[in-house]
Amino acid sequence: MCNEYNGTPIKSIRTGYATALRRAGLSGIHIHQIRHTVAVRMLAAGKPIEQVSQYLGHSNTSVTQKVYARFLPEHLSDAADILNFGMAVPKKR
């Protein structure tokens, strides 16, 4: 990963982040909230949890799984299907 901007080393991400918020007319948004949003949007879009884990820099996928599994599109879908009373349930043969 590149740790420079315009050819000069980045000393603190906080300065750039604060500037970006100010330019966008935003305040009170912590960088962790953006990180969380990125992870949730990636998973909702169908990206594999392993890729999201690597992108976030987690040491292993179990960390990502523990925090973000509920945002996977298929999470609890089989449980929710039970509540689809109007749908015909296939009979086992």
CSV table of N, CA and C in Angstrom, one decimal:
chain,number,residue,atom,x,y,z
A,1,MET,N,0.8,-1.2,0.0
A,1,MET,CA,0.0,0.0,0.0
A,1,MET,C,0.9,1.2,0.0
A,2,CYS,N,0.5,2.2,-0.7
A,2,CYS,CA,1.3,3.5,-0.9
A,2,CYS,C,1.0,4.4,0.3
A,3,ASN,N,2.0,4.8,1.0
A,3,ASN,CA,1.9,5.7,2.1
A,3,ASN,C,2.4,7.1,1.8
A,4,GLU,N,2.0,7.6,0.7
A,4,GLU,CA,2.4,9.0,0.3
A,4,GLU,C,1.3,9.6,-0.5
A,5,TYR,N,1.3,10.9,-0.5
A,5,TYR,CA,0.3,11.7,-1.3
A,5,TYR,C,1.1,12.8,-2.0
A,6,ASN,N,1.0,13.0,-3.3
A,6,ASN,CA,1.7,14.0,-4.0
A,6,ASN,C,3.2,13.9,-3.8
A,7,GLY,N,3.7,12.7,-3.7
A,7,GLY,CA,5.1,12.5,-3.5
A,7,GLY,C,5.7,12.7,-2.1
A,8,THR,N,4.9,13.1,-1.2
A,8,THR,CA,5.4,13.3,0.2
A,8,THR,C,4.7,12.2,1.1
A,9,PRO,N,5.5,11.8,2.1
A,9,PRO,CA,5.0,10.7,3.0
A,9,PRO,C,3.8,11.3,3.8
A,10,ILE,N,2.9,10.4,4.0
A,10,ILE,CA,1.7,10.7,4.9
A,10,ILE,C,2.1,10.5,6.3
A,11,LYS,N,2.0,11.5,7.1
A,11,LYS,CA,2.4,11.5,8.5
A,11,LYS,C,1.2,11.0,9.4
A,12,SER,N,0.0,11.4,9.0
A,12,SER,CA,-1.2,11.0,9.7
A,12,SER,C,-2.4,10.9,8.8
A,13,ILE,N,-3.1,9.8,8.9
A,13,ILE,CA,-4.4,9.7,8.1
A,13,ILE,C,-5.4,10.6,8.7
A,14,ARG,N,-5.4,10.9,9.9
A,14,ARG,CA,-6.4,11.8,10.6
A,14,ARG,C,-6.5,13.2,9.9
A,15,THR,N,-5.4,13.7,9.6
A,15,THR,CA,-5.4,15.1,8.9
A,15,THR,C,-6.1,15.0,7.6
A,16,GLY,N,-5.8,14.0,6.8
A,16,GLY,CA,-6.5,13.9,5.5
A,16,GLY,C,-8.0,13.6,5.7
A,17,TYR,N,-8.3,12.7,6.6
A,17,TYR,CA,-9.7,12.4,6.9
A,17,TYR,C,-10.5,13.6,7.4
A,18,ALA,N,-9.9,14.4,8.3
A,18,ALA,CA,-10.6,15.6,8.8
A,18,ALA,C,-10.8,16.6,7.6
A,19,THR,N,-9.8,16.7,6.7
A,19,THR,CA,-9.9,17.6,5.6
A,19,THR,C,-11.1,17.1,4.6
A,20,ALA,N,-11.1,15.8,4.4
A,20,ALA,CA,-12.1,15.2,3.5
A,20,ALA,C,-13.5,15.4,4.1
A,21,LEU,N,-13.7,15.3,5.4
A,21,LEU,CA,-15.0,15.5,6.0
A,21,LEU,C,-15.4,17.0,5.9
A,22,ARG,N,-14.4,17.8,6.2
A,22,ARG,CA,-14.7,19.3,6.1
A,22,ARG,C,-15.1,19.7,4.7
A,23,ARG,N,-14.4,19.2,3.7
A,23,ARG,CA,-14.7,19.5,2.3
A,23,ARG,C,-16.1,18.9,1.9
A,24,ALA,N,-16.5,17.8,2.5
A,24,ALA,CA,-17.8,17.2,2.2
A,24,ALA,C,-18.9,17.8,3.0
A,25,GLY,N,-18.6,18.7,3.9
A,25,GLY,CA,-19.6,19.3,4.7
A,25,GLY,C,-20.1,18.4,5.8
A,26,LEU,N,-19.3,17.4,6.2
A,26,LEU,CA,-19.7,16.4,7.2
A,26,LEU,C,-19.0,16.6,8.5
A,27,SER,N,-19.6,16.1,9.5
A,27,SER,CA,-18.9,16.1,10.8
A,27,SER,C,-19.4,14.9,11.7
A,28,GLY,N,-18.6,14.6,12.6
A,28,GLY,CA,-19.0,13.5,13.6
A,28,GLY,C,-19.0,12.1,13.0
A,29,ILE,N,-18.4,11.9,11.9
A,29,ILE,CA,-18.3,10.6,11.3
A,29,ILE,C,-16.9,10.0,11.5
A,30,HIS,N,-16.9,8.9,12.3
A,30,HIS,CA,-15.6,8.3,12.6
A,30,HIS,C,-15.2,7.4,11.5
A,31,ILE,N,-13.9,7.2,11.3
A,31,ILE,CA,-13.3,6.4,10.2
A,31,ILE,C,-13.8,5.0,10.4
A,32,HIS,N,-14.0,4.5,11.6
A,32,HIS,CA,-14.5,3.1,11.8
A,32,HIS,C,-15.9,2.9,11.2
A,33,GLN,N,-16.7,4.0,11.3
A,33,GLN,CA,-18.0,3.9,10.7
A,33,GLN,C,-17.9,3.6,9.2
A,34,ILE,N,-17.0,4.3,8.5
A,34,ILE,CA,-16.8,4.1,7.1
A,34,ILE,C,-16.3,2.7,6.8
A,35,ARG,N,-15.4,2.3,7.6
A,35,ARG,CA,-14.8,0.9,7.4
A,35,ARG,C,-15.9,-0.1,7.6
A,36,HIS,N,-16.8,0.1,8.5
A,36,HIS,CA,-17.9,-0.8,8.7
A,36,HIS,C,-18.9,-0.8,7.5
A,37,THR,N,-19.2,0.4,7.0
A,37,THR,CA,-20.0,0.5,5.9
A,37,THR,C,-19.5,-0.1,4.7
A,38,VAL,N,-18.2,0.0,4.5
A,38,VAL,CA,-17.5,-0.7,3.3
A,38,VAL,C,-17.7,-2.2,3.4
A,39,ALA,N,-17.5,-2.7,4.6
A,39,ALA,CA,-17.6,-4.2,4.8
A,39,ALA,C,-19.0,-4.6,4.5
A,40,VAL,N,-20.0,-3.9,5.1
A,40,VAL,CA,-21.4,-4.3,4.9
A,40,VAL,C,-21.8,-4.2,3.4
A,41,ARG,N,-21.4,-3.2,2.7
A,41,ARG,CA,-21.7,-3.0,1.3
A,41,ARG,C,-21.1,-4.1,0.4
A,42,MET,N,-19.8,-4.4,0.8
A,42,MET,CA,-19.2,-5.5,0.0
A,42,MET,C,-19.9,-6.8,0.2
A,43,LEU,N,-20.2,-7.2,1.4
A,43,LEU,CA,-20.9,-8.4,1.6
A,43,LEU,C,-22.3,-8.4,1.0
A,44,ALA,N,-23.1,-7.3,1.1
A,44,ALA,CA,-24.4,-7.3,0.5
A,44,ALA,C,-24.3,-7.4,-1.0
A,45,ALA,N,-23.2,-7.0,-1.6
A,45,ALA,CA,-23.0,-7.1,-3.0
A,45,ALA,C,-22.6,-8.5,-3.4
A,46,GLY,N,-22.4,-9.4,-2.5
A,46,GLY,CA,-22.0,-10.7,-2.8
A,46,GLY,C,-20.6,-11.1,-2.8
A,47,LYS,N,-19.7,-10.1,-2.3
A,47,LYS,CA,-18.3,-10.4,-2.3
A,47,LYS,C,-18.0,-11.5,-1.2
A,48,PRO,N,-17.2,-12.5,-1.5
A,48,PRO,CA,-16.9,-13.5,-0.5
A,48,PRO,C,-16.3,-12.9,0.8
A,49,ILE,N,-16.7,-13.5,1.9
A,49,ILE,CA,-16.2,-13.0,3.2
A,49,ILE,C,-14.7,-13.1,3.3
A,50,GLU,N,-14.1,-14.0,2.6
A,50,GLU,CA,-12.6,-14.1,2.6
A,50,GLU,C,-12.0,-12.9,2.0
A,51,GLN,N,-12.6,-12.4,0.9
A,51,GLN,CA,-12.0,-11.2,0.3
A,51,GLN,C,-12.2,-9.9,1.2
A,52,VAL,N,-13.4,-9.9,1.8
A,52,VAL,CA,-13.7,-8.7,2.7
A,52,VAL,C,-12.7,-8.8,3.9
A,53,SER,N,-12.5,-9.9,4.4
A,53,SER,CA,-11.6,-10.1,5.5
A,53,SER,C,-10.2,-9.6,5.1
A,54,GLN,N,-9.7,-10.0,3.9
A,54,GLN,CA,-8.4,-9.5,3.5
A,54,GLN,C,-8.4,-8.0,3.3
A,55,TYR,N,-9.4,-7.5,2.7
A,55,TYR,CA,-9.5,-6.0,2.4
A,55,TYR,C,-9.4,-5.3,3.7
A,56,LEU,N,-10.1,-5.8,4.8
A,56,LEU,CA,-10.1,-5.1,6.1
A,56,LEU,C,-8.8,-5.3,6.9
A,57,GLY,N,-8.0,-6.3,6.4
A,57,GLY,CA,-6.8,-6.6,7.1
A,57,GLY,C,-7.0,-7.4,8.4
A,58,HIS,N,-8.1,-8.2,8.4
A,58,HIS,CA,-8.2,-9.0,9.6
A,58,HIS,C,-7.2,-10.2,9.6
A,59,SER,N,-6.8,-10.6,10.7
A,59,SER,CA,-5.8,-11.7,10.8
A,59,SER,C,-6.3,-13.0,10.3
A,60,ASN,N,-7.6,-13.2,10.4
A,60,ASN,CA,-8.2,-14.4,9.9
A,60,ASN,C,-9.7,-14.2,9.6
A,61,THR,N,-10.3,-15.1,8.8
A,61,THR,CA,-11.7,-14.8,8.5
A,61,THR,C,-12.7,-15.0,9.6
A,62,SER,N,-12.3,-15.7,10.7
A,62,SER,CA,-13.2,-15.9,11.8
A,62,SER,C,-13.6,-14.5,12.5
A,63,VAL,N,-12.6,-13.6,12.5
A,63,VAL,CA,-12.9,-12.3,13.0
A,63,VAL,C,-14.0,-11.6,12.1
A,64,THR,N,-13.8,-11.7,10.8
A,64,THR,CA,-14.8,-11.1,9.9
A,64,THR,C,-16.1,-11.8,10.0
A,65,GLN,N,-16.1,-13.1,10.1
A,65,GLN,CA,-17.3,-13.9,10.2
A,65,GLN,C,-18.1,-13.5,11.5
A,66,LYS,N,-17.4,-13.4,12.6
A,66,LYS,CA,-18.1,-13.0,13.9
A,66,LYS,C,-18.7,-11.7,13.8
A,67,VAL,N,-18.1,-10.7,13.2
A,67,VAL,CA,-18.6,-9.3,13.2
A,67,VAL,C,-19.7,-9.1,12.1
A,68,TYR,N,-19.4,-9.7,10.9
A,68,TYR,CA,-20.2,-9.3,9.8
A,68,TYR,C,-21.1,-10.4,9.1
A,69,ALA,N,-21.1,-11.6,9.7
A,69,ALA,CA,-21.9,-12.7,9.1
A,69,ALA,C,-23.4,-12.3,8.9
A,70,ARG,N,-23.9,-11.5,9.8
A,70,ARG,CA,-25.3,-11.2,9.7
A,70,ARG,C,-25.7,-10.3,8.5
A,71,PHE,N,-24.6,-9.8,7.9
A,71,PHE,CA,-24.9,-9.0,6.7
A,71,PHE,C,-24.7,-9.7,5.4
A,72,LEU,N,-24.4,-11.0,5.4
A,72,LEU,CA,-24.3,-11.9,4.2
A,72,LEU,C,-25.8,-12.1,3.7
A,73,PRO,N,-26.0,-12.0,2.4
A,73,PRO,CA,-27.3,-12.1,1.9
A,73,PRO,C,-28.0,-13.4,2.3
A,74,GLU,N,-27.3,-14.5,2.4
A,74,GLU,CA,-27.9,-15.8,2.8
A,74,GLU,C,-28.0,-16.0,4.3
A,75,HIS,N,-27.5,-15.1,5.1
A,75,HIS,CA,-27.6,-15.3,6.5
A,75,HIS,C,-29.0,-15.4,7.0
A,76,LEU,N,-29.3,-16.5,7.6
A,76,LEU,CA,-30.7,-16.8,8.2
A,76,LEU,C,-31.8,-16.9,7.1
A,77,SER,N,-31.4,-17.0,5.9
A,77,SER,CA,-32.4,-17.1,4.8
A,77,SER,C,-33.3,-18.4,5.0
A,78,ASP,N,-32.7,-19.5,5.4
A,78,ASP,CA,-33.4,-20.7,5.6
A,78,ASP,C,-34.4,-20.6,6.7
A,79,ALA,N,-34.0,-19.9,7.7
A,79,ALA,CA,-35.0,-19.6,8.9
A,79,ALA,C,-36.1,-18.7,8.4
A,80,ALA,N,-35.8,-17.7,7.6
A,80,ALA,CA,-36.8,-16.8,7.1
A,80,ALA,C,-37.8,-17.5,6.2
A,81,ASP,N,-37.3,-18.5,5.4
A,81,ASP,CA,-38.1,-19.2,4.5
A,81,ASP,C,-39.3,-19.9,5.2
A,82,ILE,N,-39.1,-20.3,6.4
A,82,ILE,CA,-40.1,-21.0,7.2
A,82,ILE,C,-41.3,-20.1,7.3
A,83,LEU,N,-41.1,-18.8,7.3
A,83,LEU,CA,-42.2,-17.8,7.5
A,83,LEU,C,-43.0,-17.5,6.3
A,84,ASN,N,-42.5,-18.0,5.1
A,84,ASN,CA,-43.2,-17.8,3.9
A,84,ASN,C,-44.4,-18.8,3.8
A,85,PHE,N,-45.5,-18.5,4.5
A,85,PHE,CA,-46.6,-19.4,4.6
A,85,PHE,C,-47.3,-19.6,3.3
A,86,GLY,N,-47.3,-18.6,2.4
A,86,GLY,CA,-48.0,-18.7,1.2
A,86,GLY,C,-47.3,-19.6,0.1
A,87,MET,N,-46.1,-19.9,0.4
A,87,MET,CA,-45.3,-20.7,-0.6
A,87,MET,C,-45.5,-22.2,-0.3
A,88,ALA,N,-45.6,-22.9,-1.4
A,88,ALA,CA,-45.8,-24.3,-1.3
A,88,ALA,C,-44.5,-24.9,-0.8
A,89,VAL,N,-44.6,-25.8,0.1
A,89,VAL,CA,-43.4,-26.5,0.6
A,89,VAL,C,-43.3,-27.9,-0.1
A,90,PRO,N,-42.2,-28.1,-0.8
A,90,PRO,CA,-42.1,-29.4,-1.6
A,90,PRO,C,-42.1,-30.6,-0.6
A,91,LYS,N,-42.8,-31.6,-1.1
A,91,LYS,CA,-42.9,-32.8,-0.3
A,91,LYS,C,-41.7,-33.7,-0.5
A,92,LYS,N,-41.3,-34.3,0.6
A,92,LYS,CA,-40.1,-35.2,0.5
A,92,LYS,C,-40.6,-36.6,-0.1
A,93,ARG,N,-39.9,-37.1,-1.0
A,93,ARG,CA,-40.3,-38.4,-1.6
A,93,ARG,C,-39.5,-39.5,-0.9
